[in-house]
Amino acid sequence: MIKIYLLSAVLSLALFAQAQDDVYPAKEYNGLLFITNSTVHVGNGQVTENATVEINNGRIVRVGTNIAVPQGGVKVIDAKGKQVYPGLILPQSDLGLKEISGGVRGSNDYRELGDLNPNIRSVVAYNAASSMINVLKANGILLAATVPQGGTISGSSSVVQLDAWNWEDAAYATDMGIHINLPSFAAPRPTAAAPPIPAKADEIAKKALEKVEEVKIFFREARAYLQETTHTATNLKLEAVKGLFDKTQKLFVHAGQVKQMLVAIDFAEEFGFEVVIVGGEESWQIAPLLKENNIAVILNAGHNLPSTEDEDFDQPFKTPAMLQKAGVLFALNDDASNARYRNLAFNAGTASAFGLSREEALSAITLNTAKILGIAGKTGSIEAGKDANIVISEGDIMDMRTSIVTHAFIQGREVDLASKQTQLYERYMKKYGLK
């Protein structure tokens, strides 16, 4: 019993040490704010030199080169020589749901028991005090979709803004998507830790199709249930997917293989759902078909190996340009758990070296993402009428050599860019007399 208490104390101290108790959410800023003398990357492909961004009460009012700045009573940030970008958006993550994976179960709340859980809401489990959040802000990521995991239907995801006291404050767009994990139609790729398992291809495909049919039956039951005018009893699971049928939610299908993506297209055709592919490693193979069926894609594998032995070694880097050429709406993600998603901008930078233009790559982590998540009406680009979610960098935000974020604004509030990492840097600079 003593050992258990000691272990609990150690874990509590470890969690406390990771917190940043002196980093607070910014207060609301009411009034005029001007960002002047900057290079503004709008997010829709346009770039304006020597521009001014006018913000009033957290909303962008004007962007241009001939905007007069009144004297007195306004806040002005001179960004001469700097680059201004829309706040980056992380489209798929377990941010705020998973703190210390594997080691401390009490810090994780990202999955539920059972196989079909459309009624699970990830946003209510979101930890706005996660130590990962401030690191992402310092890398220009200001919004993120927090996504449940586990089972075949995992639940609903929500978009959060990364400067909040609690999940209610953080909620930016709630329950905007239902997530499905499709079974694999191929044997798992063998690794050193997992040697090949003998399995017949037809058996694997048969089991996968049986699971797909289970999901289809669920949606057919949901459609019949929702068409009823009255119910003798409320079914929470069936009620939870109402938004898929009335188009207030999208169906996010986690799929990397072509056969899985064909199933996703089948969902769209049979039920009329708005479908988004998450993962999409082999999406380049059927890009015209995805375009034809208006299927968007969130690419997870940025800095990664090819998905199959037959692919080019640089296929993950080329896929964004191939989707762009085919006219497919796509966004880039960073699902690397070791870096905890901070390299989102650099994934875009790599894509721009393999066929995308710099502004196309920027759109893939800003405006395209906002369109896919259903929030493009209020964020994703620096345009009049949208929330002032803005990042100022000393250099190219997609180049790790020059990306130094100096200011970040969420809905017009200038947020603190300090994190555990910057605090440790300051601590040891002072210890060794380097500051």
CSV table of C-alpha atoms in Angstrom, one decimal:
chain,number,residue,atom,x,y,z
A,1,MET,CA,0.0,0.0,0.0
A,2,ILE,CA,2.9,2.4,0.8
A,3,LYS,CA,4.4,1.7,-2.6
A,4,ILE,CA,1.1,2.6,-4.3
A,5,TYR,CA,0.9,5.9,-2.4
A,6,LEU,CA,4.5,6.7,-3.3
A,7,LEU,CA,3.9,5.9,-7.0
A,8,SER,CA,0.8,8.1,-7.0
A,9,ALA,CA,2.8,10.9,-5.4
A,10,VAL,CA,5.6,10.6,-8.0
A,11,LEU,CA,3.1,10.6,-10.9
A,12,SER,CA,1.3,13.6,-9.5
A,13,LEU,CA,4.6,15.5,-9.2
A,14,ALA,CA,5.5,14.5,-12.8
A,15,LEU,CA,2.2,15.9,-14.1
A,16,PHE,CA,2.6,19.0,-12.1
A,17,ALA,CA,6.0,19.6,-13.5
A,18,GLN,CA,4.7,19.5,-17.0
A,19,ALA,CA,2.1,22.2,-16.3
A,20,GLN,CA,2.6,25.9,-17.1
A,21,ASP,CA,0.7,27.4,-14.2
A,22,ASP,CA,2.0,30.9,-15.0
A,23,VAL,CA,0.7,30.9,-18.6
A,24,TYR,CA,-2.8,32.3,-18.7
A,25,PRO,CA,-5.4,32.6,-21.5
A,26,ALA,CA,-5.4,36.1,-22.9
A,27,LYS,CA,-8.1,38.6,-21.9
A,28,GLU,CA,-10.5,39.7,-24.5
A,29,TYR,CA,-9.4,42.8,-26.5
A,30,ASN,CA,-12.1,45.2,-27.4
A,31,GLY,CA,-11.0,48.0,-29.7
A,32,LEU,CA,-9.0,48.7,-32.8
A,33,LEU,CA,-5.8,46.7,-33.6
A,34,PHE,CA,-3.5,47.3,-36.6
A,35,ILE,CA,-0.7,45.1,-37.9
A,36,THR,CA,1.3,47.3,-40.2
A,37,ASN,CA,4.2,47.1,-42.8
A,38,SER,CA,4.0,43.4,-43.2
A,39,THR,CA,3.8,40.8,-46.0
A,40,VAL,CA,0.4,39.3,-45.6
A,41,HIS,CA,-0.2,35.7,-46.8
A,42,VAL,CA,-4.0,35.7,-47.1
A,43,GLY,CA,-4.4,31.9,-47.2
A,44,ASN,CA,-6.3,31.8,-50.5
A,45,GLY,CA,-3.2,32.1,-52.6
A,46,GLN,CA,-2.9,35.9,-52.5
A,47,VAL,CA,0.1,37.7,-51.0
A,48,THR,CA,0.1,41.5,-50.3
A,49,GLU,CA,3.4,43.3,-49.7
A,50,ASN,CA,3.7,46.3,-47.3
A,51,ALA,CA,0.1,45.6,-46.1
A,52,THR,CA,-1.9,46.6,-43.1
A,53,VAL,CA,-4.5,44.4,-41.3
A,54,GLU,CA,-7.2,46.3,-39.4
A,55,ILE,CA,-8.9,44.4,-36.6
A,56,ASN,CA,-11.9,45.6,-34.5
A,57,ASN,CA,-13.2,43.7,-31.5
A,58,GLY,CA,-11.5,40.5,-32.6
A,59,ARG,CA,-12.7,40.5,-36.2
A,60,ILE,CA,-10.8,41.5,-39.4
A,61,VAL,CA,-12.2,44.7,-40.9
A,62,ARG,CA,-9.8,45.4,-43.8
A,63,VAL,CA,-6.6,44.1,-45.4
A,64,GLY,CA,-4.7,46.3,-47.8
A,65,THR,CA,-1.9,48.8,-48.6
A,66,ASN,CA,-3.7,52.1,-48.2
A,67,ILE,CA,-5.3,51.8,-44.7
A,68,ALA,CA,-4.9,54.8,-42.5
A,69,VAL,CA,-4.0,54.2,-38.9
A,70,PRO,CA,-5.6,56.7,-36.5
A,71,GLN,CA,-3.5,58.3,-33.8
A,72,GLY,CA,-4.2,57.4,-30.2
A,73,GLY,CA,-6.5,54.9,-28.6
A,74,VAL,CA,-5.5,52.0,-30.9
A,75,LYS,CA,-3.0,49.2,-30.6
A,76,VAL,CA,-0.4,49.1,-33.4
A,77,ILE,CA,2.1,46.3,-34.1
A,78,ASP,CA,4.8,47.2,-36.6
A,79,ALA,CA,5.6,44.0,-38.4
A,80,LYS,CA,8.1,45.5,-40.9
A,81,GLY,CA,10.2,42.7,-42.5
A,82,LYS,CA,7.9,40.0,-41.0
A,83,GLN,CA,5.4,37.6,-42.5
A,84,VAL,CA,1.8,37.5,-41.5
A,85,TYR,CA,-0.2,34.3,-41.8
A,86,PRO,CA,-3.7,32.9,-40.9
A,87,GLY,CA,-3.5,30.8,-37.8
A,88,LEU,CA,-2.6,27.2,-38.7
A,89,ILE,CA,-5.3,24.5,-38.1
A,90,LEU,CA,-4.5,21.0,-37.0
A,91,PRO,CA,-7.3,19.0,-38.6
A,92,GLN,CA,-7.1,15.6,-36.7
A,93,SER,CA,-5.5,15.0,-33.3
A,94,ASP,CA,-6.0,13.7,-29.8
A,95,LEU,CA,-4.8,17.0,-28.4
A,96,GLY,CA,-6.2,17.6,-24.9
A,97,LEU,CA,-7.4,13.9,-24.7
A,98,LYS,CA,-4.0,12.2,-24.4
A,99,GLU,CA,-1.3,13.6,-22.2
A,100,ILE,CA,1.2,10.8,-21.4
A,101,SER,CA,0.4,7.9,-23.6
A,102,GLY,CA,1.1,4.4,-22.3
A,103,GLY,CA,2.4,5.4,-18.9
A,104,VAL,CA,-0.2,7.3,-17.0
A,105,ARG,CA,-3.8,6.2,-17.7
A,106,GLY,CA,-5.3,8.9,-15.6
A,107,SER,CA,-4.0,11.6,-18.0
A,108,ASN,CA,-5.8,10.0,-21.0
A,109,ASP,CA,-9.4,10.1,-22.1
A,110,TYR,CA,-9.6,9.5,-25.8
A,111,ARG,CA,-11.5,6.2,-26.3
A,112,GLU,CA,-14.6,4.5,-25.1
A,113,LEU,CA,-15.5,0.8,-24.6
A,114,GLY,CA,-17.6,-0.8,-27.3
A,115,ASP,CA,-17.6,-0.7,-31.1
A,116,LEU,CA,-20.3,1.7,-32.2
A,117,ASN,CA,-20.2,4.9,-30.2
A,118,PRO,CA,-21.5,7.8,-32.3
A,119,ASN,CA,-22.9,9.5,-29.2
A,120,ILE,CA,-19.4,10.0,-27.6
A,121,ARG,CA,-18.4,13.7,-27.6
A,122,SER,CA,-14.7,14.3,-27.5
A,123,VAL,CA,-15.0,18.0,-26.6
A,124,VAL,CA,-16.3,17.3,-23.1
A,125,ALA,CA,-13.1,15.4,-22.3
A,126,TYR,CA,-10.8,18.1,-23.7
A,127,ASN,CA,-8.1,19.3,-21.3
A,128,ALA,CA,-7.5,23.0,-22.0
A,129,ALA,CA,-4.5,22.9,-19.6
A,130,SER,CA,-2.6,20.3,-21.5
A,131,SER,CA,1.1,21.1,-21.6
A,132,MET,CA,1.2,20.3,-25.3
A,133,ILE,CA,-1.1,23.2,-26.3
A,134,ASN,CA,1.4,26.0,-25.6
A,135,VAL,CA,4.1,24.3,-27.7
A,136,LEU,CA,1.7,24.2,-30.7
A,137,LYS,CA,0.8,27.9,-30.3
A,138,ALA,CA,4.5,28.7,-30.5
A,139,ASN,CA,4.6,26.9,-33.8
A,140,GLY,CA,1.7,28.9,-35.2
A,141,ILE,CA,-1.1,26.3,-34.6
A,142,LEU,CA,-4.1,28.2,-33.1
A,143,LEU,CA,-7.0,25.8,-33.8
A,144,ALA,CA,-7.3,22.0,-33.7
A,145,ALA,CA,-9.9,19.3,-34.2
A,146,THR,CA,-9.9,17.0,-31.2
A,147,VAL,CA,-11.0,13.5,-32.3
A,148,PRO,CA,-12.1,10.4,-30.3
A,149,GLN,CA,-10.5,7.0,-31.1
A,150,GLY,CA,-11.4,3.3,-30.8
A,151,GLY,CA,-14.0,1.1,-32.1
A,152,THR,CA,-15.6,1.2,-35.6
A,153,ILE,CA,-17.6,4.4,-34.9
A,154,SER,CA,-15.6,6.5,-32.4
A,155,GLY,CA,-17.8,9.4,-31.8
A,156,SER,CA,-17.9,13.1,-32.7
A,157,SER,CA,-15.0,15.6,-33.1
A,158,SER,CA,-15.0,19.3,-32.3
A,159,VAL,CA,-12.7,22.2,-33.2
A,160,VAL,CA,-11.1,24.0,-30.3
A,161,GLN,CA,-9.1,27.2,-30.1
A,162,LEU,CA,-5.9,26.8,-28.1
A,163,ASP,CA,-6.2,29.6,-25.5
A,164,ALA,CA,-8.9,28.8,-23.0
A,165,TRP,CA,-9.6,28.0,-19.4
A,166,ASN,CA,-11.8,25.0,-20.0
A,167,TRP,CA,-13.5,23.1,-22.8
A,168,GLU,CA,-16.5,25.4,-22.9
A,169,ASP,CA,-14.2,28.4,-23.5
A,170,ALA,CA,-12.2,26.4,-26.1
A,171,ALA,CA,-15.1,25.2,-28.2
A,172,TYR,CA,-15.0,26.8,-31.6
A,173,ALA,CA,-17.2,24.4,-33.6
A,174,THR,CA,-18.8,21.5,-31.7
A,175,ASP,CA,-19.7,18.0,-32.9
A,176,MET,CA,-19.0,18.9,-36.5
A,177,GLY,CA,-18.1,15.3,-37.6
A,178,ILE,CA,-18.6,11.6,-36.9
A,179,HIS,CA,-15.6,9.4,-37.2
A,180,ILE,CA,-15.4,5.9,-38.6
A,181,ASN,CA,-12.4,3.5,-38.6
A,182,LEU,CA,-12.7,1.1,-41.5
A,183,PRO,CA,-11.2,-2.4,-41.3
A,184,SER,CA,-8.2,-3.2,-43.4
A,185,PHE,CA,-8.7,-5.2,-46.6
A,186,ALA,CA,-5.0,-6.3,-46.6
A,187,ALA,CA,-2.8,-8.2,-44.2
A,188,PRO,CA,-0.7,-5.9,-41.9
A,189,ARG,CA,2.7,-5.0,-43.2
A,190,PRO,CA,5.3,-7.2,-41.4
A,191,THR,CA,7.8,-5.5,-39.1
A,192,ALA,CA,10.6,-6.6,-36.9
A,193,ALA,CA,8.3,-6.5,-33.9
A,194,ALA,CA,5.3,-8.0,-35.8
A,195,PRO,CA,6.4,-10.9,-38.1
A,196,PRO,CA,4.0,-11.8,-41.0
A,197,ILE,CA,0.9,-13.7,-40.1
A,198,PRO,CA,-0.3,-16.3,-42.6
A,199,ALA,CA,-3.7,-15.2,-43.8
A,200,LYS,CA,-5.7,-15.6,-47.0
A,201,ALA,CA,-6.5,-12.4,-48.8
A,202,ASP,CA,-10.1,-13.5,-49.4
A,203,GLU,CA,-10.7,-14.2,-45.7
A,204,ILE,CA,-9.4,-10.8,-44.7
A,205,ALA,CA,-11.6,-9.1,-47.3
A,206,LYS,CA,-14.6,-11.2,-46.3
A,207,LYS,CA,-14.2,-10.1,-42.6
A,208,ALA,CA,-13.7,-6.5,-43.6
A,209,LEU,CA,-16.9,-6.5,-45.8
A,210,GLU,CA,-18.9,-8.1,-42.9
A,211,LYS,CA,-17.8,-5.2,-40.7
A,212,VAL,CA,-18.7,-2.6,-43.3
A,213,GLU,CA,-22.2,-4.2,-43.6
A,214,GLU,CA,-22.6,-3.9,-39.9
A,215,VAL,CA,-22.0,-0.2,-40.2
A,216,LYS,CA,-24.4,0.1,-43.1
A,217,ILE,CA,-27.1,-1.6,-41.2
A,218,PHE,CA,-26.6,0.8,-38.3
A,219,PHE,CA,-27.0,3.8,-40.7
A,220,ARG,CA,-30.0,2.3,-42.3
A,221,GLU,CA,-31.6,1.8,-38.9
A,222,ALA,CA,-30.7,5.4,-38.0
A,223,ARG,CA,-32.3,6.7,-41.2
A,224,ALA,CA,-35.5,4.8,-40.5
A,225,TYR,CA,-35.5,6.0,-36.9
A,226,LEU,CA,-35.0,9.6,-37.8
A,227,GLN,CA,-37.8,9.5,-40.4
A,228,GLU,CA,-40.2,8.6,-37.6
A,229,THR,CA,-42.2,11.6,-36.3
A,230,THR,CA,-42.5,10.2,-32.8
A,231,HIS,CA,-40.5,7.6,-30.8
A,232,THR,CA,-41.6,5.3,-28.0
A,233,ALA,CA,-38.0,5.5,-26.7
A,234,THR,CA,-35.0,7.7,-27.4
A,235,ASN,CA,-32.0,6.0,-28.9
A,236,LEU,CA,-29.0,8.1,-28.2
A,237,LYS,CA,-26.7,6.3,-30.7
A,238,LEU,CA,-29.2,6.8,-33.5
A,239,GLU,CA,-30.0,10.4,-32.5
A,240,ALA,CA,-26.2,11.2,-32.5
A,241,VAL,CA,-25.9,10.8,-36.3
A,242,LYS,CA,-28.8,13.0,-37.2
A,243,GLY,CA,-26.4,15.6,-38.4
A,244,LEU,CA,-25.0,13.3,-41.1
A,245,PHE,CA,-28.5,13.1,-42.7
A,246,ASP,CA,-29.3,16.8,-42.5
A,247,LYS,CA,-25.8,17.8,-43.6
A,248,THR,CA,-24.9,19.7,-40.4
A,249,GLN,CA,-22.1,17.0,-39.8
A,250,LYS,CA,-19.6,15.3,-42.0
A,251,LEU,CA,-18.6,11.7,-42.0
A,252,PHE,CA,-14.8,11.4,-41.4
A,253,VAL,CA,-13.7,8.0,-42.7
A,254,HIS,CA,-10.3,6.9,-41.5
A,255,ALA,CA,-9.0,5.0,-44.5
A,256,GLY,CA,-5.6,4.7,-46.3
A,257,GLN,CA,-6.2,1.8,-48.8
A,258,VAL,CA,-8.0,2.3,-52.1
A,259,LYS,CA,-10.6,-0.4,-51.2
A,260,GLN,CA,-11.4,1.4,-48.0
A,261,MET,CA,-11.8,4.7,-49.8
A,262,LEU,CA,-14.2,3.0,-52.3
A,263,VAL,CA,-16.3,2.0,-49.3
A,264,ALA,CA,-16.3,5.6,-48.2
A,265,ILE,CA,-17.6,6.7,-51.6
A,266,ASP,CA,-20.2,4.0,-51.3
A,267,PHE,CA,-21.4,5.6,-48.0
A,268,ALA,CA,-21.7,8.9,-49.7
A,269,GLU,CA,-23.7,7.4,-52.6
A,270,GLU,CA,-26.1,5.3,-50.5
A,271,PHE,CA,-26.8,7.7,-47.6
A,272,GLY,CA,-26.0,11.1,-49.1
A,273,PHE,CA,-23.4,11.9,-46.5
A,274,GLU,CA,-20.7,14.5,-46.9
A,275,VAL,CA,-17.6,12.3,-46.6
A,276,VAL,CA,-14.0,13.2,-45.8
A,277,ILE,CA,-11.1,10.7,-46.1
A,278,VAL,CA,-8.7,10.8,-43.2
A,279,GLY,CA,-5.3,9.2,-43.9
A,280,GLY,CA,-5.5,8.9,-47.6
A,281,GLU,CA,-2.1,7.3,-48.2
A,282,GLU,CA,-3.3,5.8,-51.5
A,283,SER,CA,-5.7,8.6,-52.4
A,284,TRP,CA,-3.4,9.6,-55.3
A,285,GLN,CA,-4.3,6.4,-57.1
A,286,ILE,CA,-8.0,7.4,-57.3
A,287,ALA,CA,-7.8,11.2,-57.3
A,288,PRO,CA,-10.1,11.7,-60.3
A,289,LEU,CA,-12.7,9.5,-58.7
A,290,LEU,CA,-12.5,11.4,-55.4
A,291,LYS,CA,-12.9,14.7,-57.3
A,292,GLU,CA,-15.9,13.3,-59.2
A,293,ASN,CA,-17.6,12.3,-55.9
A,294,ASN,CA,-16.7,15.6,-54.1
A,295,ILE,CA,-14.7,13.7,-51.5
A,296,ALA,CA,-12.2,15.8,-49.5
A,297,VAL,CA,-9.0,14.3,-48.0
A,298,ILE,CA,-7.0,14.9,-44.9
A,299,LEU,CA,-3.5,13.6,-45.5
A,300,ASN,CA,-1.9,12.2,-42.3
A,301,ALA,CA,1.4,10.8,-43.6
A,302,GLY,CA,3.6,13.9,-44.3
A,303,HIS,CA,7.0,12.9,-43.2
A,304,ASN,CA,6.6,9.2,-43.5
A,305,LEU,CA,7.5,6.1,-45.5
A,306,PRO,CA,5.5,4.9,-48.5
A,307,SER,CA,2.5,2.8,-47.6
A,308,THR,CA,3.5,-0.1,-49.8
A,309,GLU,CA,6.7,-1.6,-51.1
A,310,ASP,CA,5.8,-0.8,-54.7
A,311,GLU,CA,5.4,3.0,-54.2
A,312,ASP,CA,8.1,5.6,-54.9
A,313,PHE,CA,10.2,6.4,-51.9
A,314,ASP,CA,9.0,10.0,-52.0
A,315,GLN,CA,5.3,9.2,-52.6
A,316,PRO,CA,4.1,10.7,-49.3
A,317,PHE,CA,5.7,14.0,-50.4
A,318,LYS,CA,4.3,14.0,-53.9
A,319,THR,CA,0.7,13.1,-53.0
A,320,PRO,CA,-0.5,16.6,-52.1
A,321,ALA,CA,0.6,18.0,-55.5
A,322,MET,CA,-1.1,15.1,-57.2
A,323,LEU,CA,-4.4,15.8,-55.4
A,324,GLN,CA,-4.0,19.5,-56.1
A,325,LYS,CA,-3.6,18.8,-59.8
A,326,ALA,CA,-6.7,16.6,-59.8
A,327,GLY,CA,-8.8,19.3,-58.1
A,328,VAL,CA,-9.4,17.4,-54.9
A,329,LEU,CA,-10.0,19.5,-51.8
A,330,PHE,CA,-7.3,18.3,-49.3
A,331,ALA,CA,-5.6,19.4,-46.1
A,332,LEU,CA,-2.4,18.4,-44.5
A,333,ASN,CA,-2.1,17.0,-41.0
A,334,ASP,CA,0.7,16.0,-38.6
A,335,ASP,CA,-0.1,12.8,-36.7
A,336,ALA,CA,3.4,12.2,-35.5
A,337,SER,CA,2.9,11.4,-31.8
A,338,ASN,CA,6.6,11.7,-31.0
A,339,ALA,CA,6.7,15.4,-32.0
A,340,ARG,CA,3.1,15.9,-30.8
A,341,TYR,CA,1.9,17.5,-34.0
A,342,ARG,CA,4.1,20.6,-33.9
A,343,ASN,CA,5.6,20.0,-37.3
A,344,LEU,CA,2.4,20.7,-39.2
A,345,ALA,CA,3.9,23.7,-41.0
A,346,PHE,CA,7.0,21.8,-42.0
A,347,ASN,CA,4.9,19.0,-43.6
A,348,ALA,CA,3.5,21.8,-45.8
A,349,GLY,CA,7.0,23.0,-46.5
A,350,THR,CA,8.0,19.6,-47.7
A,351,ALA,CA,5.0,19.3,-49.9
A,352,SER,CA,5.9,22.6,-51.5
A,353,ALA,CA,9.3,21.1,-52.4
A,354,PHE,CA,7.5,18.3,-54.2
A,355,GLY,CA,5.1,20.1,-56.5
A,356,LEU,CA,2.9,22.5,-54.5
A,357,SER,CA,3.5,26.2,-54.7
A,358,ARG,CA,4.2,27.9,-51.3
A,359,GLU,CA,0.8,29.5,-51.2
A,360,GLU,CA,-1.0,26.2,-52.1
A,361,ALA,CA,0.9,24.5,-49.3
A,362,LEU,CA,-0.2,27.3,-46.9
A,363,SER,CA,-3.8,26.8,-48.0
A,364,ALA,CA,-3.5,23.1,-47.2
A,365,ILE,CA,-2.9,24.0,-43.5
A,366,THR,CA,-5.2,27.0,-43.3
A,367,LEU,CA,-8.1,27.7,-45.6
A,368,ASN,CA,-8.5,24.2,-47.1
A,369,THR,CA,-8.6,22.8,-43.6
A,370,ALA,CA,-11.2,25.3,-42.5
A,371,LYS,CA,-13.4,24.3,-45.5
A,372,ILE,CA,-13.1,20.6,-44.7
A,373,LEU,CA,-13.9,21.3,-41.0
A,374,GLY,CA,-16.9,23.6,-41.9
A,375,ILE,CA,-15.4,26.7,-40.3
A,376,ALA,CA,-14.2,28.6,-43.4
A,377,GLY,CA,-16.9,31.2,-42.8
A,378,LYS,CA,-15.1,32.5,-39.8
A,379,THR,CA,-11.4,31.5,-40.1
A,380,GLY,CA,-8.7,30.0,-42.3
A,381,SER,CA,-7.8,33.2,-44.2
A,382,ILE,CA,-7.0,36.8,-43.5
A,383,GLU,CA,-10.2,38.3,-45.0
A,384,ALA,CA,-12.7,40.9,-43.9
A,385,GLY,CA,-15.4,39.5,-41.6
A,386,LYS,CA,-13.4,36.6,-40.2
A,387,ASP,CA,-12.0,36.1,-36.8
A,388,ALA,CA,-8.6,37.6,-36.3
A,389,ASN,CA,-6.7,34.2,-35.9
A,390,ILE,CA,-3.3,35.5,-37.1
A,391,VAL,CA,0.3,34.5,-36.7
A,392,ILE,CA,3.3,36.8,-37.2
A,393,SER,CA,6.7,35.2,-38.0
A,394,GLU,CA,10.1,36.6,-38.6
A,395,GLY,CA,10.5,34.3,-41.6
A,396,ASP,CA,8.8,31.7,-43.7
A,397,ILE,CA,6.6,29.7,-41.3
A,398,MET,CA,6.9,26.6,-43.4
A,399,ASP,CA,10.8,26.7,-43.2
A,400,MET,CA,12.1,25.4,-39.9
A,401,ARG,CA,15.3,27.5,-40.4
A,402,THR,CA,13.4,30.8,-40.4
A,403,SER,CA,10.1,30.1,-38.7
A,404,ILE,CA,10.2,32.1,-35.5
A,405,VAL,CA,6.7,33.1,-34.3
A,406,THR,CA,6.8,36.4,-32.6
A,407,HIS,CA,3.0,37.1,-32.2
A,408,ALA,CA,-0.2,35.1,-32.3
A,409,PHE,CA,-3.7,36.3,-32.1
A,410,ILE,CA,-6.8,34.2,-31.4
A,411,GLN,CA,-10.0,36.1,-32.1
A,412,GLY,CA,-8.0,39.3,-31.8
A,413,ARG,CA,-6.5,38.4,-28.4
A,414,GLU,CA,-2.7,38.3,-28.3
A,415,VAL,CA,-1.9,35.0,-26.7
A,416,ASP,CA,1.1,34.0,-24.6
A,417,LEU,CA,3.7,32.0,-26.6
A,418,ALA,CA,5.5,30.8,-23.5
A,419,SER,CA,5.6,27.0,-22.8
A,420,LYS,CA,7.4,24.5,-20.7
A,421,GLN,CA,10.2,24.4,-23.3
A,422,THR,CA,10.7,28.2,-23.4
A,423,GLN,CA,10.7,28.3,-19.6
A,424,LEU,CA,13.4,25.7,-19.4
A,425,TYR,CA,15.4,27.6,-22.0
A,426,GLU,CA,15.2,30.8,-19.9
A,427,ARG,CA,16.0,28.9,-16.7
A,428,TYR,CA,19.2,27.4,-18.0
A,429,MET,CA,20.3,30.5,-19.9
A,430,LYS,CA,20.1,32.3,-16.6
A,431,LYS,CA,21.8,29.5,-14.6
A,432,TYR,CA,24.9,29.5,-16.9
A,433,GLY,CA,25.0,33.3,-17.2
A,434,LEU,CA,24.1,33.4,-20.9
A,435,LYS,CA,21.4,35.9,-20.5
